[in-house]
Amino acid sequence: MPIIGNIIKKAIELTDTLSEEVSPHDAQLNVLKSLLKKAKNTAFGQHYNFEEILASENIQQEFARRIPPHDYDKMAREWWHRTLEGEEDVTWPGKPSYFALSSGTTSNSKHIPVTDDLLAALRSTAIQQILSLSEFDLPPHFFEKQIMMLGSSTHLKEKDGHLEGEISGISASTIPFWFDIYYKPGKEIAGIDDWDARIQRIAEKARDWDIGSLSGIPAWIELMLKRVIEYHGVNTIHDIWPNLMVYTSGGVALDPYKKSLEKLLAHPLIYIDTYLASEGFLAYQSRPDTKSMKLSLNNGIYFEFVPFEEKNMQEDGTVRPDAEVHTIDEVEENRNYVLLISTVTGAWRYMIGDTVQFTDKSRSEIEITGRTKFFLNVVGSQLSVHQMEKAILHLNEKYNVDVKEFIVAAVKREDGEYIHHWYMGCDSCADNDQITAALDANLQENNKNYKVARGKALKGVKVTMIPSDIFYDWSEATKKKGGQVKIPRVMKEEQFLEWEEFVKSKLQTS
C-alpha cells in the first residue's frame, strides 16, 4: 500500500480545500502594493516616485499613467545594464546572484535578472500547481513517483560575480535538497552541457528510475523518449516507466505533438499545461476539463492587459506609451491582449511578448494566442501563431498526417507581389497541392483579414514538406537545441533565406 502517497494526496486535498479565495482584483492590488513598497528605494522606484504612487487614490491607474511600457531592449538599455555591471538596487533591492539567458526565438542575448524573490515566487507557484493536482483524481501511488524535468543545463557559467544560464537550469540548480529524491535526471546528469550527451546518459540510467511525470518542451521530450525506447529496444516508454501518468508541458502548444507522442506510449497521459518564462511563472492549468491556464495572481507578478489593436501598437511591435490598458477585473473574454507584467525580478510594465485571451474571466483562465512579433501581417493578413496551429491541427485530422513543426514567412516574389511560404515537418504526408489548398481555405474561413488579404496583396500560398528532423538539426546548428528552446514559427525574410539555404544543404546530403 502506498502509505506515503496516501498521506501526500490527502494533505494536498486538505490544503486545497482550506485555501482562502481572494478576488482577482484584491489579489492583484495587494501584489502591486507589495512590489511598489519593496522597490521604492531603488533607482527605478525613486525615478518614478513609487512613494507618490502608493499615496494616490487609485494606485493601479497612477502606476499605469506614470510608468511607460518597457520591452526587454528598453529595460536593458535604461536600467538592467547597470544591474548586469554589478550595481545594486537598480530596479529591485540588492544585486541578483543569477541572470537568465533568454532561450526565446526573438533574441539571442537577453540577460534577465533572477532575484531570490523570483526564485521563491517560482517555488510558491509550483506548490500551488501541485496543490491543484487534487482536481485530477490521481491515485495515491503517483505521489511517490519521480519527476523527469528535462530543462536546460544546470551547469551555470560564472561571470563578473554572478551565474548565468537558462531559467529552467537555474531553477533546477536551486532545488531544495529534500526534493532530490524525486527530481530526475538529477543535478549531475542535468549539468551536462551537450544536449545529446545528456539524453544518452538519461537513456542509460532510465531503468533505474520510477518516473511518474514528465516536464519539458514537447519537441525535446519526444526526442528523449524516442532515445530511451531505442536504447532499451522496447516498444513504448511504459515498458521502462510503467507508472508514467502525467506530462506537464509549457510555452509551446501541445496539441500538434500529441499524435506522435502517443505512439510512444502504452496508454494516454494526463496533460497539464504551464506558462513559465524567464521573468516568472505566470499561469498553470488547474483543472482537467479545460486546456486553459489560471493566472498566478498572488505570487509576485502584477498583470496588465493591452488590447492587441493597431492603435495601441508601435511600428516595431512594442506597446505605445498612451496605449489603452486594463486591469484583471476590466478584461473581456475572447479578446486578444498584449501582456504587461511587473515582477519581483525588477521588471516594470514589461512586455513579455505574448498575446493572450481570457477563456473564463471568473476563473482568471487564459490561453496564449501568439507572440506580438510573430503575427504574420506583412500584407494585412493578421495571422496569429494560435490560428496557424489550429489550421495545422485541422490538416492533421483531415488528412490523417502528423505535422507538428512548421515555419512560415511572407516572401516577396520577383514581380513585387507577396506569398506565404510554409515549411512543414512531415515524414509521410499527403499531396502538397491538397495540403496547400486545405490550409488556405481553413485560414480564410477563420480569419477575415487573411481572406481580404488573399483577395488583394497576398497572391499565393506555398507549402514545402520536409523531414521533421531538419527542424531539430536547425536548432542544433544555431546552438538552440534542448532546454526551453522553441522553434520559431514565423520568420522575417532575411532569416527565412538562411533557413532555406540550411534546408537545401540538408536535403542534398540526405
Short mmCIF file of C-alpha atoms in Angstrom, two decimals:
data_model
loop_
_atom_site.label_atom_id
_atom_site.label_comp_id
_atom_site.label_asym_id
_atom_site.label_seq_id
_atom_site.Cartn_x
_atom_site.Cartn_y
_atom_site.Cartn_z
CA MET A 1 0.00 0.00 0.00
CA PRO A 2 1.39 3.48 -0.93
CA ILE A 3 1.29 4.89 2.62
CA ILE A 4 3.37 7.99 1.87
CA GLY A 5 1.41 8.62 -1.33
CA ASN A 6 -1.88 8.46 0.59
CA ILE A 7 -0.59 10.96 3.14
CA ILE A 8 0.65 13.36 0.47
CA LYS A 9 -2.56 13.10 -1.55
CA LYS A 10 -4.77 13.76 1.49
CA ALA A 11 -2.57 16.69 2.54
CA ILE A 12 -2.91 18.21 -0.95
CA GLU A 13 -6.68 17.77 -0.94
CA LEU A 14 -6.99 19.27 2.55
CA THR A 15 -4.74 22.24 1.76
CA ASP A 16 -6.63 22.93 -1.44
CA THR A 17 -9.95 22.82 0.44
CA LEU A 18 -8.75 25.17 3.18
CA SER A 19 -7.10 27.74 0.89
CA GLU A 20 -8.78 31.14 1.06
CA GLU A 21 -10.22 32.64 -2.08
CA VAL A 22 -9.32 36.29 -2.66
CA SER A 23 -10.91 38.22 -5.50
CA PRO A 24 -8.65 38.70 -8.54
CA HIS A 25 -8.82 42.48 -8.11
CA ASP A 26 -7.78 42.36 -4.45
CA ALA A 27 -5.04 39.80 -5.10
CA GLN A 28 -3.53 41.93 -7.86
CA LEU A 29 -3.83 45.19 -5.93
CA ASN A 30 -2.03 43.57 -2.99
CA VAL A 31 0.74 42.34 -5.29
CA LEU A 32 1.19 45.79 -6.84
CA LYS A 33 1.37 47.46 -3.42
CA SER A 34 3.91 44.92 -2.26
CA LEU A 35 6.08 45.42 -5.35
CA LEU A 36 6.00 49.20 -5.03
CA LYS A 37 6.78 49.17 -1.31
CA LYS A 38 9.73 46.82 -1.68
CA ALA A 39 11.24 48.68 -4.66
CA LYS A 40 10.50 52.27 -3.60
CA ASN A 41 14.13 52.95 -2.64
CA THR A 42 15.66 51.50 -5.81
CA ALA A 43 16.92 53.76 -8.57
CA PHE A 44 13.83 52.90 -10.61
CA GLY A 45 11.48 53.44 -7.66
CA GLN A 46 12.94 56.86 -6.89
CA HIS A 47 12.98 57.90 -10.55
CA TYR A 48 9.25 57.18 -10.89
CA ASN A 49 8.45 58.19 -7.30
CA PHE A 50 6.81 55.00 -6.04
CA GLU A 51 6.04 56.78 -2.75
CA GLU A 52 3.65 59.13 -4.56
CA ILE A 53 2.06 56.26 -6.50
CA LEU A 54 1.42 54.41 -3.21
CA ALA A 55 -0.18 57.54 -1.74
CA SER A 56 -2.51 58.10 -4.69
CA GLU A 57 -6.25 57.37 -4.57
CA ASN A 58 -6.09 54.89 -7.45
CA ILE A 59 -2.74 53.11 -7.29
CA GLN A 60 -3.28 50.97 -10.40
CA GLN A 61 -4.33 53.92 -12.55
CA GLU A 62 -1.49 56.13 -11.32
CA PHE A 63 1.03 53.32 -11.81
CA ALA A 64 -0.03 52.94 -15.46
CA ARG A 65 -0.04 56.70 -16.01
CA ARG A 66 3.44 57.39 -14.65
CA ILE A 67 5.48 54.42 -15.85
CA PRO A 68 5.84 53.75 -19.59
CA PRO A 69 5.65 50.23 -21.01
CA HIS A 70 9.02 48.52 -21.44
CA ASP A 71 10.15 45.75 -23.72
CA TYR A 72 13.39 43.91 -22.96
CA ASP A 73 15.52 46.27 -25.06
CA LYS A 74 14.22 49.37 -23.28
CA MET A 75 14.53 47.75 -19.83
CA ALA A 76 18.09 46.60 -20.54
CA ARG A 77 19.22 49.82 -22.22
CA GLU A 78 17.92 52.13 -19.50
CA TRP A 79 18.21 50.00 -16.35
CA TRP A 80 19.29 46.37 -16.42
CA HIS A 81 22.68 47.08 -17.98
CA ARG A 82 23.56 48.68 -14.64
CA THR A 83 22.42 45.56 -12.78
CA LEU A 84 24.49 43.38 -15.12
CA GLU A 85 27.53 45.56 -14.41
CA GLY A 86 27.17 44.80 -10.70
CA GLU A 87 25.31 47.86 -9.42
CA GLU A 88 22.91 47.24 -6.53
CA ASP A 89 19.34 48.48 -6.02
CA VAL A 90 18.66 49.35 -9.66
CA THR A 91 15.15 48.03 -10.35
CA TRP A 92 14.92 45.65 -7.36
CA PRO A 93 16.62 45.72 -3.94
CA GLY A 94 20.07 44.17 -3.80
CA LYS A 95 22.11 42.51 -6.53
CA PRO A 96 20.92 39.28 -8.20
CA SER A 97 23.10 36.19 -7.97
CA TYR A 98 21.80 34.88 -11.30
CA PHE A 99 20.94 36.10 -14.78
CA ALA A 100 18.64 34.08 -17.03
CA LEU A 101 19.86 33.88 -20.62
CA SER A 102 16.89 34.04 -22.93
CA SER A 103 16.14 30.93 -24.92
CA GLY A 104 13.38 32.72 -26.82
CA THR A 105 13.03 32.97 -30.57
CA THR A 106 13.38 36.73 -30.95
CA SER A 107 16.73 37.38 -29.28
CA ASN A 108 19.96 35.56 -28.55
CA SER A 109 21.37 37.92 -25.96
CA LYS A 110 18.83 38.65 -23.25
CA HIS A 111 20.16 38.78 -19.69
CA ILE A 112 17.23 38.85 -17.27
CA PRO A 113 17.94 39.34 -13.53
CA VAL A 114 16.91 36.39 -11.35
CA THR A 115 16.43 37.56 -7.78
CA ASP A 116 15.99 35.48 -4.65
CA ASP A 117 12.41 36.78 -4.54
CA LEU A 118 11.81 35.46 -8.05
CA LEU A 119 13.14 32.01 -7.14
CA ALA A 120 10.86 31.99 -4.07
CA ALA A 121 7.89 33.01 -6.24
CA LEU A 122 8.66 30.26 -8.77
CA ARG A 123 8.67 27.67 -5.98
CA SER A 124 5.49 29.08 -4.46
CA THR A 125 3.60 28.94 -7.77
CA ALA A 126 4.93 25.42 -8.37
CA ILE A 127 3.47 24.42 -4.99
CA GLN A 128 0.12 25.96 -5.99
CA GLN A 129 0.22 23.91 -9.18
CA ILE A 130 0.96 20.76 -7.17
CA LEU A 131 -1.99 21.54 -4.90
CA SER A 132 -4.20 21.78 -7.97
CA LEU A 133 -3.42 18.12 -8.72
CA SER A 134 -6.19 17.30 -6.27
CA GLU A 135 -8.57 18.12 -9.16
CA PHE A 136 -7.07 15.45 -11.44
CA ASP A 137 -8.06 12.36 -9.40
CA LEU A 138 -4.59 10.82 -9.41
CA PRO A 139 -4.02 7.60 -7.43
CA PRO A 140 -2.02 7.78 -4.17
CA HIS A 141 0.96 5.86 -5.58
CA PHE A 142 1.53 8.66 -8.16
CA PHE A 143 2.72 10.97 -5.36
CA GLU A 144 5.61 8.62 -4.55
CA LYS A 145 6.99 8.56 -8.09
CA GLN A 146 9.84 10.58 -9.56
CA ILE A 147 9.63 13.59 -11.89
CA MET A 148 11.69 13.80 -15.08
CA MET A 149 12.38 17.52 -15.59
CA LEU A 150 14.01 17.95 -18.99
CA GLY A 151 15.20 21.52 -18.89
CA SER A 152 18.39 23.33 -19.80
CA SER A 153 21.76 22.54 -18.27
CA THR A 154 22.23 23.14 -14.54
CA HIS A 155 25.90 23.80 -15.24
CA LEU A 156 25.76 27.57 -14.80
CA LYS A 157 28.54 29.83 -16.04
CA GLU A 158 30.19 32.23 -13.64
CA LYS A 159 30.74 35.73 -14.98
CA ASP A 160 31.52 39.03 -13.25
CA GLY A 161 30.36 37.79 -9.84
CA HIS A 162 27.10 36.18 -10.94
CA LEU A 163 25.95 32.91 -12.52
CA GLU A 164 24.28 32.66 -15.93
CA GLY A 165 22.04 30.02 -17.51
CA GLU A 166 18.51 29.40 -18.75
CA ILE A 167 15.78 29.78 -16.14
CA SER A 168 14.97 26.06 -16.06
CA GLY A 169 18.65 25.31 -15.36
CA ILE A 170 18.80 27.97 -12.65
CA SER A 171 15.60 26.65 -11.05
CA ALA A 172 16.81 23.04 -11.12
CA SER A 173 20.20 24.00 -9.69
CA THR A 174 18.47 25.64 -6.70
CA ILE A 175 16.02 22.79 -5.98
CA PRO A 176 15.86 22.13 -2.21
CA PHE A 177 17.78 19.07 -1.02
CA TRP A 178 14.63 17.27 0.14
CA PHE A 179 13.33 17.26 -3.46
CA ASP A 180 16.41 15.45 -4.79
CA ILE A 181 14.82 12.01 -4.29
CA TYR A 182 12.01 13.00 -6.68
CA TYR A 183 13.97 15.06 -9.22
CA LYS A 184 15.41 13.24 -12.23
CA PRO A 185 17.72 13.08 -14.09
CA GLY A 186 19.45 14.61 -11.07
CA LYS A 187 21.84 17.54 -10.94
CA GLU A 188 24.88 15.59 -12.16
CA ILE A 189 23.29 14.50 -15.45
CA ALA A 190 21.34 17.75 -15.79
CA GLY A 191 24.68 19.57 -15.59
CA ILE A 192 25.93 18.04 -18.86
CA ASP A 193 26.07 20.91 -21.33
CA ASP A 194 25.86 18.87 -24.54
CA TRP A 195 22.19 18.03 -25.03
CA ASP A 196 22.74 14.80 -26.96
CA ALA A 197 25.24 13.56 -24.37
CA ARG A 198 22.76 14.38 -21.61
CA ILE A 199 19.99 12.46 -23.37
CA GLN A 200 22.33 9.49 -23.82
CA ARG A 201 23.02 9.40 -20.05
CA ILE A 202 19.29 9.60 -19.36
CA ALA A 203 18.74 6.64 -21.67
CA GLU A 204 21.47 4.65 -19.92
CA LYS A 205 20.03 5.34 -16.43
CA ALA A 206 16.33 5.15 -17.35
CA ARG A 207 15.68 1.68 -15.92
CA ASP A 208 16.96 2.80 -12.51
CA TRP A 209 14.15 5.34 -12.13
CA ASP A 210 10.42 5.09 -11.47
CA ILE A 211 9.15 8.13 -13.36
CA GLY A 212 5.56 9.23 -12.73
CA SER A 213 5.57 12.54 -14.60
CA LEU A 214 7.46 14.43 -17.30
CA SER A 215 8.13 18.15 -17.61
CA GLY A 216 9.60 19.97 -20.59
CA ILE A 217 9.19 21.35 -24.12
CA PRO A 218 7.26 18.80 -26.28
CA ALA A 219 9.77 18.51 -29.12
CA TRP A 220 12.66 17.71 -26.77
CA ILE A 221 10.57 15.42 -24.55
CA GLU A 222 9.62 13.42 -27.63
CA LEU A 223 13.23 13.08 -28.79
CA MET A 224 14.26 11.99 -25.29
CA LEU A 225 11.53 9.34 -25.11
CA LYS A 226 12.49 8.01 -28.54
CA ARG A 227 16.12 7.71 -27.46
CA VAL A 228 15.20 5.84 -24.26
CA ILE A 229 12.94 3.44 -26.18
CA GLU A 230 15.58 2.86 -28.87
CA TYR A 231 18.39 2.32 -26.35
CA HIS A 232 16.47 -0.36 -24.46
CA GLY A 233 14.91 -1.95 -27.52
CA VAL A 234 11.34 -1.74 -26.22
CA ASN A 235 8.05 -0.78 -27.83
CA THR A 236 6.88 2.08 -25.61
CA ILE A 237 8.16 4.25 -22.79
CA HIS A 238 5.79 2.45 -20.42
CA ASP A 239 7.95 -0.64 -20.84
CA ILE A 240 10.60 1.37 -18.98
CA TRP A 241 8.46 3.65 -16.82
CA PRO A 242 5.18 1.75 -16.21
CA ASN A 243 3.91 4.33 -13.70
CA LEU A 244 4.25 7.34 -16.03
CA MET A 245 0.90 9.18 -15.82
CA VAL A 246 1.38 12.94 -16.24
CA TYR A 247 3.10 15.23 -18.73
CA THR A 248 3.47 18.90 -17.79
CA SER A 249 4.26 21.00 -20.84
CA GLY A 250 4.82 24.71 -21.17
CA GLY A 251 5.41 27.56 -23.58
CA VAL A 252 4.50 25.61 -26.72
CA ALA A 253 1.10 24.40 -27.95
CA LEU A 254 0.94 20.70 -27.08
CA ASP A 255 -1.85 19.55 -29.42
CA PRO A 256 0.32 19.26 -32.57
CA TYR A 257 2.64 16.85 -30.73
CA LYS A 258 0.05 14.57 -29.13
CA LYS A 259 -0.36 12.21 -32.08
CA SER A 260 3.37 11.46 -32.34
CA LEU A 261 3.84 11.41 -28.55
CA GLU A 262 1.09 8.88 -28.07
CA LYS A 263 2.79 6.50 -30.49
CA LEU A 264 5.48 6.19 -27.82
CA LEU A 265 3.00 5.32 -25.03
CA ALA A 266 1.18 2.18 -23.97
CA HIS A 267 -1.67 4.29 -22.55
CA PRO A 268 -2.60 8.01 -22.62
CA LEU A 269 -1.14 10.53 -20.20
CA ILE A 270 -2.80 13.35 -18.30
CA TYR A 271 -1.60 16.55 -19.97
CA ILE A 272 -1.14 19.69 -17.86
CA ASP A 273 -0.06 22.97 -19.42
CA THR A 274 2.01 25.70 -17.76
CA TYR A 275 3.18 29.20 -18.64
CA LEU A 276 6.73 29.60 -17.35
CA ALA A 277 9.04 32.29 -18.68
CA SER A 278 12.43 33.67 -17.63
CA GLU A 279 10.57 36.53 -15.94
CA GLY A 280 8.24 34.37 -13.84
CA PHE A 281 5.78 31.50 -13.52
CA LEU A 282 2.71 33.20 -14.97
CA ALA A 283 -0.03 30.57 -15.15
CA TYR A 284 -0.83 26.87 -14.96
CA GLN A 285 -3.68 24.53 -15.82
CA SER A 286 -5.54 23.99 -12.54
CA ARG A 287 -8.32 21.58 -13.56
CA PRO A 288 -8.76 18.69 -16.00
CA ASP A 289 -11.77 19.84 -18.02
CA THR A 290 -10.02 22.70 -19.83
CA LYS A 291 -6.86 23.46 -21.77
CA SER A 292 -6.74 26.99 -20.39
CA MET A 293 -4.40 28.15 -17.65
CA LYS A 294 -5.11 30.02 -14.43
CA LEU A 295 -3.08 33.19 -13.91
CA SER A 296 -0.93 33.25 -10.78
CA LEU A 297 -2.42 36.40 -9.27
CA ASN A 298 -0.94 36.36 -5.76
CA ASN A 299 2.68 35.45 -6.33
CA GLY A 300 4.94 38.36 -7.22
CA ILE A 301 3.51 39.21 -10.66
CA TYR A 302 1.23 42.17 -11.40
CA PHE A 303 -0.58 41.84 -14.74
CA GLU A 304 -1.88 44.50 -17.13
CA PHE A 305 -3.64 43.83 -20.42
CA VAL A 306 -3.39 45.98 -23.56
CA PRO A 307 -5.93 45.24 -26.33
CA PHE A 308 -3.92 43.95 -29.27
CA GLU A 309 -5.11 46.56 -31.76
CA GLU A 310 -3.26 48.78 -34.20
CA LYS A 311 -4.00 51.95 -32.20
CA ASN A 312 -2.12 50.52 -29.19
CA MET A 313 0.98 49.27 -31.02
CA GLN A 314 4.03 50.99 -32.46
CA GLU A 315 5.61 50.03 -35.78
CA ASP A 316 8.35 48.00 -34.07
CA GLY A 317 5.75 45.82 -32.34
CA THR A 318 6.02 47.44 -28.91
CA VAL A 319 3.18 48.95 -26.88
CA ARG A 320 2.54 52.68 -27.29
CA PRO A 321 3.10 54.81 -24.16
CA ASP A 322 -0.51 56.04 -24.37
CA ALA A 323 -2.00 52.60 -25.06
CA GLU A 324 -5.34 51.56 -23.62
CA VAL A 325 -4.68 49.28 -20.64
CA HIS A 326 -6.93 47.09 -18.49
CA THR A 327 -6.54 45.51 -15.07
CA ILE A 328 -7.63 41.95 -14.29
CA ASP A 329 -11.19 42.99 -13.41
CA GLU A 330 -11.64 45.05 -16.61
CA VAL A 331 -10.78 42.42 -19.23
CA GLU A 332 -13.23 40.75 -21.60
CA GLU A 333 -13.33 37.14 -22.71
CA ASN A 334 -12.28 36.18 -26.27
CA ARG A 335 -10.35 39.38 -26.89
CA ASN A 336 -6.64 39.45 -27.71
CA TYR A 337 -4.43 41.26 -25.19
CA VAL A 338 -0.75 42.07 -25.07
CA LEU A 339 0.55 41.08 -21.65
CA LEU A 340 2.44 43.57 -19.46
CA ILE A 341 3.95 42.29 -16.22
CA SER A 342 5.67 43.86 -13.21
CA THR A 343 7.55 41.36 -11.09
CA VAL A 344 9.83 40.57 -8.17
CA THR A 345 12.70 40.33 -10.63
CA GLY A 346 12.55 44.09 -11.17
CA ALA A 347 10.66 44.11 -14.47
CA TRP A 348 8.22 47.02 -14.68
CA ARG A 349 5.27 47.21 -17.08
CA TYR A 350 7.29 44.75 -19.11
CA MET A 351 6.03 43.46 -22.44
CA ILE A 352 6.85 39.78 -22.25
CA GLY A 353 5.97 39.41 -25.93
CA ASP A 354 2.93 37.14 -25.70
CA THR A 355 -0.70 37.76 -26.54
CA VAL A 356 -3.43 36.06 -24.53
CA GLN A 357 -7.20 35.63 -24.47
CA PHE A 358 -9.38 35.10 -21.45
CA THR A 359 -11.43 31.96 -21.87
CA ASP A 360 -13.06 32.19 -18.43
CA LYS A 361 -12.81 35.54 -16.69
CA SER A 362 -14.42 34.30 -13.45
CA ARG A 363 -11.60 31.76 -13.05
CA SER A 364 -8.89 34.10 -14.42
CA GLU A 365 -8.11 31.49 -17.07
CA ILE A 366 -6.28 32.33 -20.28
CA GLU A 367 -4.83 30.76 -23.36
CA ILE A 368 -1.75 32.03 -25.18
CA THR A 369 -2.71 33.15 -28.68
CA GLY A 370 0.67 34.15 -30.09
CA ARG A 371 3.66 36.45 -29.97
CA THR A 372 3.39 40.17 -30.66
CA LYS A 373 6.24 39.97 -33.17
CA PHE A 374 5.09 36.66 -34.63
CA PHE A 375 1.84 37.87 -36.14
CA LEU A 376 2.20 37.42 -39.88
CA ASN A 377 0.95 40.80 -41.03
CA VAL A 378 3.18 41.93 -43.90
CA VAL A 379 0.20 42.34 -46.23
CA GLY A 380 -2.55 42.79 -43.65
CA SER A 381 -3.27 39.09 -43.10
CA GLN A 382 -3.09 39.43 -39.27
CA LEU A 383 -2.39 35.75 -38.72
CA SER A 384 -1.53 34.72 -35.17
CA VAL A 385 0.53 31.65 -34.29
CA HIS A 386 -2.55 30.37 -32.46
CA GLN A 387 -4.57 30.47 -35.70
CA MET A 388 -1.74 28.81 -37.59
CA GLU A 389 -1.55 25.99 -35.05
CA LYS A 390 -5.31 25.45 -35.27
CA ALA A 391 -5.02 25.22 -39.06
CA ILE A 392 -2.22 22.65 -38.72
CA LEU A 393 -4.40 20.58 -36.37
CA HIS A 394 -7.18 20.73 -38.98
CA LEU A 395 -4.78 19.39 -41.62
CA ASN A 396 -3.62 16.60 -39.33
CA GLU A 397 -7.19 15.49 -38.71
CA LYS A 398 -8.43 15.89 -42.29
CA TYR A 399 -5.55 14.01 -43.96
CA ASN A 400 -4.51 11.80 -41.03
CA VAL A 401 -0.99 13.23 -41.13
CA ASP A 402 1.41 14.25 -38.38
CA VAL A 403 2.65 17.81 -38.87
CA LYS A 404 3.91 19.26 -35.60
CA GLU A 405 6.70 21.63 -36.72
CA PHE A 406 6.34 24.47 -39.18
CA ILE A 407 7.96 27.75 -40.17
CA VAL A 408 6.31 30.39 -42.35
CA ALA A 409 7.31 33.74 -43.85
CA ALA A 410 5.82 36.37 -46.14
CA VAL A 411 8.10 36.27 -49.20
CA LYS A 412 8.25 38.92 -51.92
CA ARG A 413 8.30 37.50 -55.44
CA GLU A 414 10.20 38.96 -58.38
CA ASP A 415 7.03 40.68 -59.58
CA GLY A 416 6.75 42.51 -56.26
CA GLU A 417 3.79 40.51 -55.01
CA TYR A 418 3.81 38.54 -51.75
CA ILE A 419 3.13 34.90 -50.95
CA HIS A 420 3.15 32.97 -47.70
CA HIS A 421 5.73 30.22 -47.89
CA TRP A 422 5.29 27.42 -45.35
CA TYR A 423 7.77 24.71 -44.45
CA MET A 424 6.09 21.79 -42.65
CA GLY A 425 7.76 18.88 -40.94
CA CYS A 426 6.13 15.64 -42.03
CA ASP A 427 7.74 12.29 -42.78
CA SER A 428 4.76 10.83 -44.67
CA CYS A 429 2.31 13.49 -45.83
CA ALA A 430 -0.47 13.89 -48.34
CA ASP A 431 -0.07 15.65 -51.66
CA ASN A 432 1.35 19.17 -51.32
CA ASP A 433 -1.36 20.69 -53.51
CA GLN A 434 -4.11 19.22 -51.30
CA ILE A 435 -2.41 20.42 -48.13
CA THR A 436 -1.87 23.89 -49.58
CA ALA A 437 -5.49 24.28 -50.70
CA ALA A 438 -6.87 22.99 -47.38
CA LEU A 439 -4.56 25.26 -45.37
CA ASP A 440 -5.51 28.32 -47.39
CA ALA A 441 -9.24 27.54 -47.18
CA ASN A 442 -9.11 26.98 -43.42
CA LEU A 443 -7.29 30.25 -42.75
CA GLN A 444 -9.68 32.20 -44.98
CA GLU A 445 -12.66 30.66 -43.20
CA ASN A 446 -11.36 31.53 -39.73
CA ASN A 447 -9.67 34.89 -40.30
CA LYS A 448 -11.50 37.62 -42.21
CA ASN A 449 -8.35 39.77 -42.50
CA TYR A 450 -6.49 36.88 -44.12
CA LYS A 451 -9.39 36.37 -46.52
CA VAL A 452 -9.31 40.04 -47.53
CA ALA A 453 -5.51 39.88 -47.97
CA ARG A 454 -5.84 36.82 -50.20
CA GLY A 455 -8.08 38.82 -52.49
CA LYS A 456 -5.60 41.69 -52.70
CA ALA A 457 -1.87 41.78 -51.88
CA LEU A 458 -1.33 38.19 -50.76
CA LYS A 459 -1.15 36.41 -54.11
CA GLY A 460 -0.45 32.86 -53.13
CA VAL A 461 0.40 30.17 -50.60
CA LYS A 462 3.25 27.69 -51.00
CA VAL A 463 3.84 24.63 -48.83
CA THR A 464 7.10 22.69 -48.77
CA MET A 465 7.14 19.39 -46.89
CA ILE A 466 10.44 18.34 -45.30
CA PRO A 467 11.52 15.68 -42.78
CA SER A 468 10.76 16.76 -39.20
CA ASP A 469 14.35 16.18 -38.09
CA ILE A 470 15.54 19.13 -40.19
CA PHE A 471 13.83 21.49 -37.74
CA TYR A 472 15.78 19.94 -34.85
CA ASP A 473 19.00 19.96 -36.89
CA TRP A 474 18.43 23.69 -37.42
CA SER A 475 18.09 24.18 -33.67
CA GLU A 476 21.33 22.30 -33.12
CA ALA A 477 23.14 24.24 -35.84
CA THR A 478 22.06 27.54 -34.29
CA LYS A 479 23.04 26.27 -30.81
CA LYS A 480 19.43 26.26 -29.65
CA LYS A 481 18.75 22.58 -29.11
CA GLY A 482 17.02 21.33 -25.96
CA GLY A 483 16.12 23.08 -22.72
CA GLN A 484 13.44 25.75 -23.06
CA VAL A 485 14.25 26.46 -26.70
CA LYS A 486 11.28 26.83 -29.02
CA ILE A 487 11.42 26.55 -32.79
CA PRO A 488 10.37 29.87 -34.38
CA ARG A 489 7.04 29.73 -36.20
CA VAL A 490 7.30 33.00 -38.12
CA MET A 491 10.48 34.33 -39.71
CA LYS A 492 11.35 37.59 -41.33
CA GLU A 493 12.55 37.28 -44.91
CA GLU A 494 16.30 37.60 -44.15
CA GLN A 495 16.27 34.80 -41.58
CA PHE A 496 13.94 32.77 -43.79
CA LEU A 497 16.51 32.87 -46.63
CA GLU A 498 19.13 31.46 -44.22
CA TRP A 499 16.65 28.77 -43.18
CA GLU A 500 16.01 27.84 -46.83
CA GLU A 501 19.74 27.51 -47.53
CA PHE A 502 20.05 25.24 -44.50
CA VAL A 503 17.14 23.08 -45.67
CA LYS A 504 18.65 22.76 -49.16
CA SER A 505 22.01 21.70 -47.73
CA LYS A 506 20.36 19.04 -45.51
CA LEU A 507 18.25 17.66 -48.36
CA GLN A 508 21.29 17.46 -50.65
CA THR A 509 23.30 15.46 -48.11
CA SER A 510 20.47 13.12 -47.07
#
